[in-house]
């Protein structure tokens, strides 16, 4: 892990839209750089681009740029164009749909059951679950990594999938959970391809790399170990343009030729009168799959995005180290925020088998999912957290996150909980009063970091958590080098004010940073300083002198002879003034005239 201070140097100039805001939803989309927009605008102003399907000079220019950007994108992703092709889509979901429809049409033509088999991991995004509806019930959800491993090694058979079944199939899994950021093993594609079991021979791998590709370098260096099909969204990497891709392993591309639908630009010949016939383009893989006119302006912008991204960050490896450092800092901070009764404020969802979470980029991405607990252990509505953060210009994501398997497993939500929530009116992506059913939340809060995230983003969010959700906070440590290990801290003096938290020298920021808790602190435990004791003595003497003077004035007015003129008022006043002068003179000598 290594924090990249250069990001702080150029962030204000390159990302002016982020000034005064804390953006923590990079898993949804990251932020585009100003240089990207400037470069793209310059390209559009200085060149005349036409529809690539035409033969004019502007059209040929567009076609040339599209081809060059396609190759540039493959190489940026670590894929050799010799072994892989890239099909442009609107997003990762569209790429998944393209693969699913191809298998559906293949099964209708060649399978005795008229369907294909589909296996998907529980951490799959909703879009990766969707293809199961094309299978006529021939699908299976793997509930753990170990279940996938056992199936690949032949230790486990699956319901509805015989060992001698030659029906075409797909093993689909995300490279990174879009809910928790947990990264799954990428070795499954190679194990599946190397298996000698009959049911594995006609099963292909589909990797959803939409989350994984945002902060790590994909690796297609070994075509035999790579997935058959990989999907991703470029706006999650660069912020702009809104474009997706399907990376196809050339040796597996024949599956996609079974797709029946064709659009403009994907056929070489077509008849509609007297007979219905067509010939699909087959010079390249993408020629027969990119329906209609390509979004060539967006593809031009993609070329600009790759150039700017490399000039700012150098490589995805640098981004991975940078975001892993920040994610670790955020995890430690959230883990150590506690109520005054010692109970944690955050319930963080991560792989329980990982003894050192958020330290290894191969097992964890720059995403943290959690819920807020009150001091009595009850949950705060996740939409409430999102709304309160939004008022502070802090932007997180809250809800089910289109990850039903993750919600069910990490929050231990049974099917009947989902049915009860549905009956109560709960709907995905809608804020209502059914976010907590039977004491359990139906969603989470997600904070995710990106290439342009900096230390102040993390610290601002931690300060917000302290100010908003800690009940009767006493001494709270939010930054630690090791989980649960307290660090030296200078607290404010019994009221609302800044708390100074000192971080270890191993952290990049060596100066203390202020966190305004906005909450009442416990009384200090440090001994009184010397000047504080003198201050108390001075106040006591002044009060005593004034009391004697007042009593004397009272008794001087009484009719009792023994009390009258106990001390003359003029003498007492003179003594009182002399005493004050002596005290002030001594104080000046003590503090050097200050």
Coordinates of C-alpha atoms in Angstrom, one line a residue:
X1 CA 0.0 0.0 0.0
X2 CA 1.4 3.4 -0.9
X3 CA -0.4 6.8 -0.8
X4 CA 0.0 8.9 -3.9
X5 CA 0.5 12.5 -2.8
X6 CA 0.5 13.6 -6.5
X7 CA -3.2 13.2 -6.5
X8 CA -3.6 15.9 -4.0
X9 CA -1.4 18.2 -6.1
X10 CA -3.6 18.0 -9.2
X11 CA -7.0 17.2 -7.8
X12 CA -8.3 20.8 -7.5
X13 CA -7.3 21.6 -11.1
X14 CA -8.3 18.3 -12.7
X15 CA -11.5 17.7 -10.6
X16 CA -12.9 21.2 -9.8
X17 CA -16.4 19.7 -9.5
X18 CA -15.3 17.9 -6.4
X19 CA -14.3 21.0 -4.5
X20 CA -16.0 21.2 -1.1
X21 CA -17.6 17.7 -1.7
X22 CA -16.8 14.3 -0.5
X23 CA -17.6 11.7 -3.2
X24 CA -17.6 8.1 -2.0
X25 CA -19.6 6.3 -4.7
X26 CA -16.8 5.4 -7.1
X27 CA -18.2 1.9 -7.4
X28 CA -21.2 3.5 -9.1
X29 CA -19.1 5.7 -11.4
X30 CA -15.9 7.5 -10.9
X31 CA -15.3 11.2 -11.7
X32 CA -14.0 12.4 -15.1
X33 CA -10.9 14.7 -15.3
X34 CA -11.0 18.2 -16.7
X35 CA -8.2 17.3 -19.0
X36 CA -10.3 14.5 -20.5
X37 CA -13.1 16.9 -21.4
X38 CA -10.7 19.5 -22.8
X39 CA -8.9 16.8 -24.9
X40 CA -12.2 15.4 -26.2
X41 CA -13.6 18.9 -27.0
X42 CA -10.4 19.7 -28.9
X43 CA -10.8 16.5 -30.9
X44 CA -14.4 17.3 -31.8
X45 CA -13.7 20.9 -32.7
X46 CA -10.6 20.2 -34.9
X47 CA -11.9 17.2 -36.8
X48 CA -15.0 16.3 -38.8
X49 CA -16.3 12.8 -38.0
X50 CA -19.0 11.0 -40.0
X51 CA -21.0 7.8 -39.6
X52 CA -18.5 4.9 -39.9
X53 CA -20.9 3.0 -42.1
X54 CA -20.4 5.6 -44.9
X55 CA -17.5 5.8 -47.4
X56 CA -16.8 9.5 -47.1
X57 CA -13.6 10.9 -45.8
X58 CA -15.2 12.0 -42.4
X59 CA -16.7 8.5 -42.1
X60 CA -13.4 6.8 -42.9
X61 CA -11.7 9.0 -40.2
X62 CA -14.3 7.8 -37.7
X63 CA -13.7 4.2 -38.7
X64 CA -10.0 4.6 -38.4
X65 CA -10.3 6.2 -34.9
X66 CA -12.7 3.5 -33.7
X67 CA -10.3 0.7 -34.8
X68 CA -7.3 2.4 -33.1
X69 CA -9.2 3.0 -29.9
X70 CA -10.4 -0.6 -29.8
X71 CA -6.9 -1.9 -29.9
X72 CA -5.8 0.8 -27.4
X73 CA -8.5 -0.3 -25.0
X74 CA -7.5 -4.0 -25.3
X75 CA -3.9 -3.2 -24.5
X76 CA -4.9 -0.9 -21.6
X77 CA -6.8 -3.8 -20.2
X78 CA -3.9 -6.1 -20.6
X79 CA -5.3 -8.2 -23.5
X80 CA -3.4 -9.0 -26.6
X81 CA -5.5 -8.3 -29.8
X82 CA -4.1 -11.5 -31.3
X83 CA -6.0 -13.6 -28.8
X84 CA -8.9 -11.3 -27.8
X85 CA -11.4 -9.0 -29.4
X86 CA -13.4 -6.2 -27.9
X87 CA -17.1 -5.6 -28.6
X88 CA -18.4 -2.2 -27.7
X89 CA -21.7 -2.1 -25.8
X90 CA -23.6 0.5 -23.8
X91 CA -22.5 -1.0 -20.5
X92 CA -21.6 -4.2 -18.7
X93 CA -25.2 -5.3 -18.4
X94 CA -25.7 -5.1 -22.2
X95 CA -22.5 -7.2 -22.7
X96 CA -23.9 -9.9 -20.3
X97 CA -27.2 -9.8 -22.2
X98 CA -25.4 -10.3 -25.5
X99 CA -23.7 -13.5 -24.1
X100 CA -26.9 -14.8 -22.6
X101 CA -28.9 -14.4 -25.8
X102 CA -26.2 -16.2 -27.8
X103 CA -26.3 -19.2 -25.5
X104 CA -30.1 -19.2 -25.5
X105 CA -30.2 -19.2 -29.3
X106 CA -27.5 -21.9 -29.4
X107 CA -29.5 -24.1 -27.0
X108 CA -32.7 -23.7 -29.0
X109 CA -30.9 -25.0 -32.1
X110 CA -28.7 -27.7 -30.7
X111 CA -29.7 -28.8 -27.2
X112 CA -32.3 -31.6 -26.7
X113 CA -33.7 -29.6 -23.7
X114 CA -33.9 -26.4 -25.7
X115 CA -32.0 -24.6 -22.9
X116 CA -28.6 -24.1 -21.5
X117 CA -27.2 -24.5 -18.0
X118 CA -26.3 -21.4 -15.9
X119 CA -24.3 -21.4 -12.7
X120 CA -23.7 -18.1 -10.9
X121 CA -22.0 -17.0 -7.6
X122 CA -24.0 -15.6 -4.7
X123 CA -22.0 -12.3 -4.9
X124 CA -23.3 -11.7 -8.5
X125 CA -24.8 -8.4 -9.4
X126 CA -28.5 -8.5 -10.4
X127 CA -27.4 -8.2 -14.1
X128 CA -25.4 -11.4 -13.7
X129 CA -28.3 -13.2 -12.2
X130 CA -30.7 -12.3 -14.9
X131 CA -29.6 -14.8 -17.6
X132 CA -30.9 -17.7 -15.4
X133 CA -34.4 -16.8 -16.7
X134 CA -33.4 -18.1 -20.2
X135 CA -32.6 -21.6 -18.8
X136 CA -36.0 -23.1 -18.1
X137 CA -35.0 -23.7 -14.5
X138 CA -31.5 -25.2 -15.3
X139 CA -29.5 -22.9 -13.1
X140 CA -27.7 -23.1 -9.8
X141 CA -26.5 -20.4 -7.3
X142 CA -23.1 -21.2 -5.7
X143 CA -23.3 -20.1 -2.1
X144 CA -19.5 -20.1 -1.4
X145 CA -16.1 -20.1 -3.1
X146 CA -15.5 -23.6 -1.7
X147 CA -18.6 -24.9 -3.4
X148 CA -17.3 -23.7 -6.8
X149 CA -13.9 -25.2 -6.1
X150 CA -15.5 -28.6 -5.1
X151 CA -17.6 -28.6 -8.3
X152 CA -14.6 -27.8 -10.5
X153 CA -12.6 -30.6 -8.9
X154 CA -15.4 -33.0 -9.2
X155 CA -16.1 -33.4 -5.5
X156 CA -19.6 -32.1 -5.8
X157 CA -22.5 -32.7 -8.2
X158 CA -25.2 -30.1 -8.8
X159 CA -28.9 -30.6 -8.8
X160 CA -30.2 -30.8 -12.4
X161 CA -26.7 -31.1 -13.9
X162 CA -25.6 -34.7 -14.6
X163 CA -22.0 -35.5 -14.9
X164 CA -22.4 -36.7 -18.5
X165 CA -24.5 -33.7 -19.5
X166 CA -23.2 -32.1 -22.6
X167 CA -25.7 -29.2 -22.6
X168 CA -24.0 -25.9 -23.2
X169 CA -23.4 -24.0 -19.9
X170 CA -22.0 -20.9 -18.3
X171 CA -20.1 -20.4 -15.1
X172 CA -20.7 -16.7 -14.2
X173 CA -19.0 -14.9 -11.3
X174 CA -17.9 -11.3 -10.5
X175 CA -14.3 -10.4 -10.1
X176 CA -15.3 -8.2 -7.2
X177 CA -18.5 -8.0 -5.2
X178 CA -20.2 -4.7 -5.9
X179 CA -21.6 -4.8 -2.4
X180 CA -18.6 -5.5 -0.1
X181 CA -15.6 -5.1 -2.5
X182 CA -14.5 -8.7 -1.8
X183 CA -12.5 -10.1 -4.7
X184 CA -13.1 -13.6 -5.9
X185 CA -10.6 -16.1 -7.2
X186 CA -9.7 -15.6 -10.9
X187 CA -8.3 -19.1 -11.3
X188 CA -11.7 -20.7 -11.9
X189 CA -11.6 -20.1 -15.7
X190 CA -8.4 -22.0 -16.1
X191 CA -9.6 -24.8 -13.8
X192 CA -12.9 -25.1 -15.8
X193 CA -11.1 -25.2 -19.1
X194 CA -8.6 -27.8 -17.9
X195 CA -11.2 -30.1 -16.4
X196 CA -11.8 -33.5 -18.1
X197 CA -15.3 -34.0 -16.7
X198 CA -17.9 -34.2 -19.5
X199 CA -20.3 -31.6 -17.9
X200 CA -17.4 -29.1 -17.8
X201 CA -16.3 -29.6 -21.4
X202 CA -19.1 -27.5 -22.9
X203 CA -19.2 -25.0 -20.0
X204 CA -17.8 -21.5 -20.6
X205 CA -16.7 -18.8 -18.1
X206 CA -18.2 -15.4 -17.9
X207 CA -16.4 -12.8 -15.7
X208 CA -18.1 -9.6 -14.6
X209 CA -15.1 -7.3 -14.2
X210 CA -17.2 -4.1 -13.8
X211 CA -16.1 -3.6 -10.2
X212 CA -12.7 -5.2 -10.4
X213 CA -11.5 -3.1 -13.3
X214 CA -12.1 0.2 -11.5
X215 CA -9.0 0.1 -9.3
X216 CA -6.8 -2.8 -10.5
X217 CA -5.0 -4.0 -13.6
X218 CA -6.8 -6.9 -15.4
X219 CA -4.6 -9.7 -16.6
X220 CA -5.2 -11.5 -19.9
X221 CA -1.5 -12.3 -20.4
X222 CA -2.3 -16.1 -20.5
X223 CA -5.2 -16.7 -23.0
X224 CA -5.6 -20.3 -21.6
X225 CA -6.1 -19.0 -18.1
X226 CA -8.4 -16.1 -19.0
X227 CA -12.2 -16.1 -19.0
X228 CA -14.0 -16.9 -22.2
X229 CA -16.1 -13.7 -21.9
X230 CA -15.4 -10.6 -19.7
X231 CA -17.7 -7.6 -19.3
X232 CA -17.0 -4.2 -17.9
X233 CA -18.1 -0.5 -18.0
X234 CA -15.5 2.2 -18.9
X235 CA -17.3 4.9 -17.0
X236 CA -16.4 3.1 -13.8
X237 CA -12.8 3.4 -14.7
X238 CA -12.6 6.9 -16.3
X239 CA -15.9 8.6 -15.4
X240 CA -16.6 9.3 -19.1
X241 CA -17.7 8.2 -21.6
X242 CA -20.8 6.1 -20.8
X243 CA -19.6 3.0 -22.6
X244 CA -19.2 -0.7 -21.9
X245 CA -17.3 -3.7 -23.5
X246 CA -17.3 -7.4 -24.0
X247 CA -13.8 -8.9 -24.1
X248 CA -14.0 -12.1 -26.1
X249 CA -11.4 -14.9 -26.1
X250 CA -11.1 -15.6 -29.8
X251 CA -11.0 -19.4 -29.3
X252 CA -14.5 -19.2 -27.7
X253 CA -16.0 -16.7 -30.0
X254 CA -17.9 -19.3 -32.1
X255 CA -20.6 -19.4 -29.4
X256 CA -21.6 -15.8 -30.1
X257 CA -22.3 -16.6 -33.8
X258 CA -25.4 -18.5 -32.8
X259 CA -27.2 -15.3 -31.8
X260 CA -30.2 -14.9 -34.1
X261 CA -30.8 -11.2 -33.8
X262 CA -29.0 -8.9 -36.2
X263 CA -28.9 -5.2 -36.6
X264 CA -27.8 -2.6 -39.1
X265 CA -24.1 -3.0 -40.0
X266 CA -23.8 -6.6 -38.8
X267 CA -24.9 -8.4 -42.0
X268 CA -23.2 -8.7 -45.4
X269 CA -26.4 -9.5 -47.3
X270 CA -30.1 -9.6 -46.5
X271 CA -33.4 -10.4 -48.3
X272 CA -36.9 -9.5 -47.2
X273 CA -39.1 -10.1 -50.3
X274 CA -40.0 -13.6 -51.5
X275 CA -37.6 -15.2 -49.0
X276 CA -35.9 -14.4 -45.7
X277 CA -32.2 -14.9 -45.8
X278 CA -29.1 -13.2 -44.5
X279 CA -25.4 -13.5 -44.1
X280 CA -23.8 -12.1 -41.0
X281 CA -20.5 -10.3 -41.2
X282 CA -17.6 -12.6 -40.1
X283 CA -14.4 -10.8 -41.0
X284 CA -14.0 -10.0 -37.2
X285 CA -15.9 -11.0 -34.1
X286 CA -17.1 -7.5 -33.4
X287 CA -18.4 -6.9 -36.9
X288 CA -21.3 -9.3 -36.4
X289 CA -22.2 -8.2 -32.9
X290 CA -22.1 -4.4 -32.8
X291 CA -25.7 -3.7 -33.9
X292 CA -26.4 -0.5 -35.6
X293 CA -24.2 2.6 -35.8
X294 CA -21.5 2.5 -33.2
X295 CA -21.4 5.3 -30.6
X296 CA -18.4 6.6 -32.4
X297 CA -18.2 9.9 -30.6
X298 CA -18.1 8.0 -27.2
X299 CA -15.4 5.8 -28.6
X300 CA -13.4 8.8 -29.6
X301 CA -13.8 10.1 -26.0
X302 CA -12.6 6.7 -24.7
X303 CA -9.3 7.1 -26.5
X304 CA -8.9 10.5 -24.9
X305 CA -9.8 9.0 -21.5
X306 CA -7.2 6.3 -21.7
X307 CA -4.5 8.9 -22.6
X308 CA -5.4 11.3 -19.8
X309 CA -5.7 8.5 -17.3
X310 CA -2.3 7.2 -18.0
X311 CA -0.8 10.7 -17.9
X312 CA -2.3 11.4 -14.5
X313 CA -1.9 8.1 -12.7
X314 CA 0.8 6.2 -14.6
X315 CA -0.8 2.8 -14.3
X316 CA -3.6 0.8 -12.7
X317 CA -1.0 -0.7 -10.3
X318 CA -0.4 2.8 -8.8
X319 CA -4.2 3.3 -8.4
X320 CA -4.5 -0.1 -6.7
X321 CA -1.9 0.7 -4.1
X322 CA -3.3 4.2 -3.5
X323 CA -6.9 3.1 -3.0
X324 CA -5.9 0.1 -0.9
X325 CA -4.1 2.5 1.5
X326 CA -7.2 4.8 1.8
X327 CA -9.6 1.8 2.1
X328 CA -7.5 0.4 5.0
X329 CA -7.6 3.8 6.7
X330 CA -11.4 4.1 6.3
X331 CA -11.9 0.5 7.6
X332 CA -9.8 1.1 10.7
X333 CA -11.5 4.4 11.4
X334 CA -15.0 2.9 11.1
X335 CA -14.1 -0.1 13.1
X336 CA -12.9 2.0 16.1
X337 CA -15.8 4.4 16.4
X338 CA -17.8 3.3 19.5
X339 CA -20.6 4.5 21.7
X340 CA -19.9 5.5 25.3
X341 CA -21.1 2.0 26.4
X342 CA -18.4 0.4 24.2
X343 CA -20.7 -1.0 21.5
X344 CA -19.5 -0.4 17.9
X345 CA -21.3 2.2 15.8
X346 CA -20.6 0.3 12.5
X347 CA -21.4 -3.2 11.5
X348 CA -19.0 -3.8 8.6
X349 CA -19.6 -6.7 6.2
X350 CA -16.5 -8.5 4.9
X351 CA -15.1 -12.0 4.5
X352 CA -15.0 -13.5 8.0
X353 CA -12.3 -15.9 7.0
X354 CA -9.9 -13.1 6.2
X355 CA -7.9 -12.5 9.4
X356 CA -6.4 -9.3 8.0
X357 CA -9.1 -7.6 5.9
X358 CA -8.4 -4.6 3.7
X359 CA -4.7 -5.2 3.5
X360 CA -4.4 -7.3 0.3
X361 CA -5.6 -5.9 -3.1
X362 CA -5.9 -9.5 -4.4
X363 CA -8.7 -10.2 -2.0
X364 CA -10.3 -6.8 -1.4
X365 CA -11.3 -3.8 -3.5
X366 CA -11.8 -0.2 -2.5
X367 CA -15.3 -0.7 -1.2
X368 CA -16.8 -1.0 2.3
X369 CA -20.3 -2.0 3.1
X370 CA -21.8 -1.4 6.6
X371 CA -24.8 -0.5 8.7
X372 CA -25.1 2.0 11.6
X373 CA -26.0 0.7 15.1
X374 CA -27.5 2.7 17.9
X375 CA -26.1 2.3 21.4
X376 CA -28.9 -0.2 22.2
X377 CA -27.9 -2.4 19.2
X378 CA -30.8 -1.4 17.0
X379 CA -30.2 -0.3 13.4
X380 CA -30.4 3.1 11.9
X381 CA -32.1 3.1 8.5
X382 CA -29.6 3.1 5.7
X383 CA -31.5 5.7 3.7
X384 CA -31.4 8.0 6.8
X385 CA -27.6 7.7 6.7
X386 CA -27.5 8.5 3.0
X387 CA -29.8 11.5 3.5
X388 CA -27.8 12.9 6.4
X389 CA -24.6 12.5 4.6
X390 CA -26.0 14.2 1.5
X391 CA -26.8 17.3 3.6
X392 CA -23.1 17.5 4.4
X393 CA -22.1 17.2 0.7
X394 CA -21.0 13.6 1.4
X395 CA -22.1 11.2 -1.2
X396 CA -22.4 7.4 -0.5
X397 CA -24.7 4.7 -1.8
X398 CA -27.4 3.0 0.2
X399 CA -29.8 0.2 -0.4
X400 CA -29.8 -3.4 -1.7
X401 CA -27.1 -2.4 -4.3
X402 CA -28.5 -4.8 -6.8
X403 CA -26.8 -7.6 -4.9
X404 CA -29.5 -9.9 -3.5
X405 CA -27.1 -12.8 -2.7
X406 CA -24.8 -10.5 -0.8
X407 CA -27.7 -9.0 1.2
X408 CA -29.1 -12.5 2.0
X409 CA -25.7 -13.9 3.1
X410 CA -24.1 -11.0 5.0
X411 CA -27.2 -9.7 6.6
X412 CA -28.6 -13.2 7.1
X413 CA -31.9 -12.4 5.5
X414 CA -33.9 -15.5 4.7
X415 CA -36.3 -15.8 1.8
X416 CA -39.3 -15.2 4.1
X417 CA -37.8 -11.9 5.1
X418 CA -37.7 -10.8 1.5
X419 CA -41.3 -11.9 1.0
X420 CA -42.4 -10.1 4.1
X421 CA -40.6 -6.9 3.0
X422 CA -42.3 -7.2 -0.4
X423 CA -45.7 -7.6 1.2
X424 CA -45.0 -4.6 3.4
X425 CA -44.3 -2.5 0.3
X426 CA -40.5 -2.5 0.2
X427 CA -39.1 -2.1 -3.3
X428 CA -35.5 -2.0 -4.5
X429 CA -34.0 1.5 -4.9
X430 CA -36.9 3.1 -3.1
X431 CA -36.7 4.9 0.3
X432 CA -39.6 3.9 2.4
X433 CA -40.5 2.8 5.9
X434 CA -39.8 -0.8 5.3
X435 CA -36.0 -0.7 5.3
X436 CA -35.9 -2.6 8.6
X437 CA -38.1 -5.7 8.8
X438 CA -38.2 -7.8 11.9
X439 CA -35.3 -5.9 13.3
X440 CA -33.1 -6.6 10.3
X441 CA -32.0 -4.1 7.6
X442 CA -32.9 -4.9 4.0
X443 CA -29.8 -3.0 2.7
X444 CA -26.5 -1.4 3.5
X445 CA -24.5 1.8 3.3
X446 CA -21.6 1.6 0.8
X447 CA -18.6 3.8 0.7
X448 CA -16.2 3.3 -2.2
X449 CA -13.0 5.1 -3.2
X450 CA -11.4 5.8 -6.5
X451 CA -8.2 6.9 -8.2
X452 CA -8.8 10.6 -7.3
X453 CA -9.8 10.0 -3.7
X454 CA -7.5 11.6 -1.1
X455 CA -7.0 11.5 2.7
X456 CA -9.4 14.4 3.4
X457 CA -12.2 12.4 1.8
X458 CA -11.7 9.6 4.3
X459 CA -11.2 12.0 7.3
X460 CA -14.2 14.1 6.4
X461 CA -16.4 11.0 6.3
X462 CA -15.1 9.7 9.7
X463 CA -15.7 13.1 11.2
X464 CA -19.3 13.0 9.9
X465 CA -19.8 9.6 11.5
X466 CA -18.5 10.9 14.9
X467 CA -20.6 14.0 14.8
X468 CA -23.8 12.3 13.7
X469 CA -24.1 8.8 15.0
X470 CA -22.0 8.4 18.2
X471 CA -24.2 8.6 21.3
X472 CA -22.8 10.1 24.5
X473 CA -19.3 9.8 23.1
X474 CA -16.4 9.9 25.5
X475 CA -12.9 9.1 24.3
X476 CA -13.1 7.9 20.8
X477 CA -10.1 7.0 18.6
X478 CA -10.8 6.9 14.9
X479 CA -7.4 6.3 13.4
X480 CA -5.2 3.4 14.4
X481 CA -2.3 1.6 13.1
X482 CA -3.7 -1.7 14.3
X483 CA -7.4 -2.4 14.8
X484 CA -8.7 -1.6 18.3
X485 CA -5.4 -0.1 19.3
X486 CA -5.7 3.4 20.9
X487 CA -3.4 6.2 20.0
X488 CA -2.4 9.3 21.9
X489 CA -5.1 11.9 21.7
X490 CA -5.5 15.5 23.0
X491 CA -9.1 16.1 23.9
X492 CA -11.1 19.3 24.2
X493 CA -11.9 20.7 27.6
X494 CA -15.4 19.4 28.5
X495 CA -17.5 20.9 25.7
X496 CA -18.2 21.0 22.0
X497 CA -15.1 21.6 20.0
X498 CA -12.3 20.1 17.9
X499 CA -10.6 16.9 18.9
X500 CA -7.0 16.5 17.8
X501 CA -6.1 13.0 16.8
X502 CA -2.4 12.2 16.3
X503 CA -1.6 9.6 13.7
X504 CA 1.4 7.4 13.7
X505 CA 4.6 8.5 11.9
X506 CA 4.1 5.6 9.4
X507 CA 1.1 7.4 7.9
X508 CA 1.8 9.9 5.1
X509 CA 0.2 12.8 7.0
X510 CA 2.5 13.5 9.9
X511 CA 0.7 16.6 11.2
X512 CA -2.4 16.3 13.5
X513 CA -5.7 16.8 11.8
X514 CA -8.9 18.3 13.4
X515 CA -12.1 16.5 13.8
X516 CA -15.0 18.6 15.1
X517 CA -17.2 16.0 16.9
X518 CA -20.0 18.4 17.8
X519 CA -20.6 16.2 20.8
X520 CA -20.0 16.7 24.5
X521 CA -16.8 15.2 25.8
X522 CA -16.1 13.8 29.2
X523 CA -14.2 15.9 31.7
X524 CA -10.4 15.8 31.3
X525 CA -8.3 13.5 33.4
X526 CA -5.0 15.5 33.1
X527 CA -3.6 17.3 36.3
X528 CA -4.1 21.0 36.5
X529 CA -1.2 23.1 35.1
X530 CA 0.7 25.6 37.4
X531 CA -1.0 28.7 36.0
X532 CA -4.4 27.1 36.4
X533 CA -3.8 26.7 40.2
X534 CA -2.7 30.3 40.5
X535 CA -5.7 31.4 38.6
X536 CA -8.0 29.6 41.1
X537 CA -6.2 31.1 44.1
X538 CA -6.5 34.6 42.6
X539 CA -10.2 34.2 42.1
X540 CA -10.7 32.9 45.7
X541 CA -8.8 35.8 47.3
X542 CA -10.7 38.4 45.2
X543 CA -14.0 36.8 46.2
X544 CA -13.0 36.6 49.9
X545 CA -12.0 40.3 49.9
X546 CA -15.2 41.4 48.3
X547 CA -17.2 39.4 50.8
X548 CA -15.5 41.0 53.8
X549 CA -16.1 44.4 52.3
X550 CA -19.8 43.7 51.8
X551 CA -20.3 42.4 55.3
X552 CA -18.5 45.4 56.9
X553 CA -20.8 47.8 54.9
X554 CA -23.8 45.9 56.1
X555 CA -22.9 45.9 59.8
X556 CA -21.8 49.5 59.7
X557 CA -25.5 50.4 59.1
X558 CA -26.9 48.2 61.9
X559 CA -27.9 49.6 65.3
X560 CA -25.9 47.1 67.2
X561 CA -22.9 48.9 68.8
X562 CA -20.6 46.0 68.8
X563 CA -20.9 45.5 65.1
X564 CA -20.7 49.2 64.1
X565 CA -17.4 50.3 62.7
X566 CA -15.9 46.8 63.1
X567 CA -13.5 48.0 60.4
X568 CA -13.8 51.4 58.9
X569 CA -15.0 51.3 55.3
X570 CA -12.2 53.5 54.1
X571 CA -9.6 51.4 55.7
X572 CA -11.1 48.2 54.3
X573 CA -11.4 49.6 50.8
X574 CA -7.8 50.7 50.9
X575 CA -6.6 47.3 52.0
X576 CA -8.7 45.6 49.3
X577 CA -7.1 47.8 46.6
X578 CA -3.6 47.2 47.9
X579 CA -4.2 43.4 47.9
X580 CA -5.4 43.5 44.3
X581 CA -2.4 45.4 43.2
X582 CA -0.1 43.0 45.0
X583 CA -1.8 40.0 43.3
X584 CA -1.6 41.5 39.8
X585 CA 2.1 42.4 40.3
X586 CA 2.9 38.9 41.4
X587 CA 1.0 37.5 38.4
X588 CA 3.0 39.7 36.0
X589 CA 6.3 38.5 37.5
X590 CA 5.1 34.9 37.3
X591 CA 4.1 34.9 33.7
X592 CA 6.8 37.3 32.4
X593 CA 4.4 40.3 31.9
X594 CA 1.9 38.3 29.8

